[in-house]
XYZ file of C-alpha atoms in Angstrom:
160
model
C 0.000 0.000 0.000
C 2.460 2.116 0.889
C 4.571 1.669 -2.433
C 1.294 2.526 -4.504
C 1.298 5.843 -2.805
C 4.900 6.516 -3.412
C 4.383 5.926 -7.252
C 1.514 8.152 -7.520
C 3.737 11.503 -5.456
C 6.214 10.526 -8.099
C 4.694 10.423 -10.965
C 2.429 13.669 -9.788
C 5.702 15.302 -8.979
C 7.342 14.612 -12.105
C 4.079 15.743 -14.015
C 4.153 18.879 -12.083
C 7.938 19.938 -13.561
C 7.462 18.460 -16.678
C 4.046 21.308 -17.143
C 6.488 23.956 -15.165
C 9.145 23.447 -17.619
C 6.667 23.607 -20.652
C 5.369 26.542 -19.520
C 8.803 28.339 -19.071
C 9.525 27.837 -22.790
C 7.400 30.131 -24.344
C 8.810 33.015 -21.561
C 12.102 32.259 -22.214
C 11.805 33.267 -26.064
C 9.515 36.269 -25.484
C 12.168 37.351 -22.741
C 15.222 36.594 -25.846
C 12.515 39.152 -27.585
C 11.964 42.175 -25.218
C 15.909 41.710 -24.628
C 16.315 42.344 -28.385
C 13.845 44.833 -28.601
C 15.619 46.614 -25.968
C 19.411 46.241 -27.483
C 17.595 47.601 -30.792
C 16.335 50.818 -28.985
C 19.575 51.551 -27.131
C 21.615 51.184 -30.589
C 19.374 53.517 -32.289
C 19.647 56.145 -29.257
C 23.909 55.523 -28.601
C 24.619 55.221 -32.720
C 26.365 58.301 -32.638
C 28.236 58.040 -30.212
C 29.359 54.541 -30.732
C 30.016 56.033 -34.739
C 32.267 58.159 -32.344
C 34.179 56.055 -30.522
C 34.826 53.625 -33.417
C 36.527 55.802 -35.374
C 38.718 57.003 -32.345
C 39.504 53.366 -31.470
C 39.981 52.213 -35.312
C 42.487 55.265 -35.961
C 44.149 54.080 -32.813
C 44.702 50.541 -33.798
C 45.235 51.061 -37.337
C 49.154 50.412 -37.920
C 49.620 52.681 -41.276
C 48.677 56.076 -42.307
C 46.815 55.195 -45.678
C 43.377 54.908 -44.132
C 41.717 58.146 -43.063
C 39.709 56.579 -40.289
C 38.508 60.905 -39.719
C 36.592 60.843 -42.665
C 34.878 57.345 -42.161
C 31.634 58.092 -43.151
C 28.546 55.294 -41.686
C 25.371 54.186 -43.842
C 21.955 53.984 -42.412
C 21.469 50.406 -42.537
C 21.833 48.108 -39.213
C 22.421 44.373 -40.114
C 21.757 42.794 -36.575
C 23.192 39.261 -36.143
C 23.933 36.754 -33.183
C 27.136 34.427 -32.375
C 26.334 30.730 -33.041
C 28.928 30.063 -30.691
C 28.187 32.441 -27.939
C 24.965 33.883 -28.705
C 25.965 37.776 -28.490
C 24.212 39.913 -30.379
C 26.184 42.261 -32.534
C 25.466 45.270 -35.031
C 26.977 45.419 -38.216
C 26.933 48.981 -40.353
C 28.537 49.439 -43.787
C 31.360 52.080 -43.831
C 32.982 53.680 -46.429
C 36.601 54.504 -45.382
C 38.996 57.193 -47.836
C 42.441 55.320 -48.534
C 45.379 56.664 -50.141
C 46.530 54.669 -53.036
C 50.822 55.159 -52.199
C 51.404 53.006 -55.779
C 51.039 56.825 -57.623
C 54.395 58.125 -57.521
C 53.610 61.511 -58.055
C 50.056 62.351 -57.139
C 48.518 60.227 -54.365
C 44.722 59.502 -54.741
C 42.416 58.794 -52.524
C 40.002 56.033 -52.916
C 36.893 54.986 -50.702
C 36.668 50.718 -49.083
C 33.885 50.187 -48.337
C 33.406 47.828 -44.850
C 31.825 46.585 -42.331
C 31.908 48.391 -38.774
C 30.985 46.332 -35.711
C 28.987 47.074 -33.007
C 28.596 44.292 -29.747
C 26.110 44.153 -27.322
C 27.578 43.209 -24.036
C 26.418 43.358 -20.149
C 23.170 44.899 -21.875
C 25.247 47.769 -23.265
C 26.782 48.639 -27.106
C 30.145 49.387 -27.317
C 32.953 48.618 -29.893
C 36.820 47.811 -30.241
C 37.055 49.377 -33.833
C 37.327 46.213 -35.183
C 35.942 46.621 -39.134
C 36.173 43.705 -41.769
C 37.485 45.343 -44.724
C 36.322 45.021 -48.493
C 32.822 43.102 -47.636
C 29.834 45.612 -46.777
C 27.172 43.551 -44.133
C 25.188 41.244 -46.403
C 28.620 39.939 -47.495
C 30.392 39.842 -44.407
C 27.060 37.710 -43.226
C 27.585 35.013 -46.777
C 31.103 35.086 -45.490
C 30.959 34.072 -41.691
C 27.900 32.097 -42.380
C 29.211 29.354 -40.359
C 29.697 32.225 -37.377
C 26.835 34.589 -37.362
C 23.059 34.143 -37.327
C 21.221 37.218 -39.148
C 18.692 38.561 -36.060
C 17.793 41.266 -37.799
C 18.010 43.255 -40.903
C 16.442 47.202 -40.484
C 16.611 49.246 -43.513
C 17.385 52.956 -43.019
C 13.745 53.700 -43.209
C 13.188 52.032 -39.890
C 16.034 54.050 -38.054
């Protein structure tokens, strides 16, 4: 008798967290959501002055004097995409970056790259390194590190 009673706590008990954990689910991805919705809001109010400190940073770490990281200029478009491997959330923004051909002998010109600019969304805050992958604008960088990034996100200019 006593045995029949322990089954049925059990299997009650075990019914009861199976429902609980169910239940969680569904708040776990509207929570991934409103976090989301939230990094989207604070990008859109801090864009200028994370367009700010990334060039600062990028002219810092930049090793040569051919790219003018002062006259980076930043397009509209925010390409927002996720880590596979760690699950951070990250904006991408195409740039368009003046660099000095040094091959001309006697006049230099000055041609614009076009890149990527990243953005990361850590400890619920944007910041950046002035890390930029060269020569691929977002959509390309994306095809490229397929394997890396998830797309979350793509907002037009429109949106902004």
């Amino acid at each position: 008798m006593l045995g029949m009673g322990y089954w049925w706590f059990t299997a009650a008990a075990l019914s009861a967290l199976l429902l609980l954990g169910w239940s969680m689910r569904p708040r776990q991805r509207r929570s991934k959501t409103c976090l989301f919705a939230q990094a989207r809001r604070e990008f859109r109010l801090r864009r200028e002055w994370l367009e700010v400190r990334f060039i600062v940073l990028a002219a810092r770490r930049s090793q040569s004097g051919i790219v003018r990281w002062s006259e980076c200029s930043f397009e509209n478009d925010v390409s927002f995409v996720r880590s596979r491997a760690s699950g951070e959330l990250s904006a991408l923004v195409e740039i368009a970056v003046p660099v000095e051909d040094s091959c001309c002998s006697d006049s230099q010109s000055v041609n614009r790259r076009v890149g990527t600019a990243i953005f990361r969304f850590q400890r619920k805050r944007w910041s950046t390194d002035g890390w930029a992958i060269l020569n691929l604008n977002p959509a390309e960088a994306i095809r490229f590190y397929r394997e890396d990034f998830e797309i979350v996100e793509q907002e037009p200019a429109s949106q902004s």
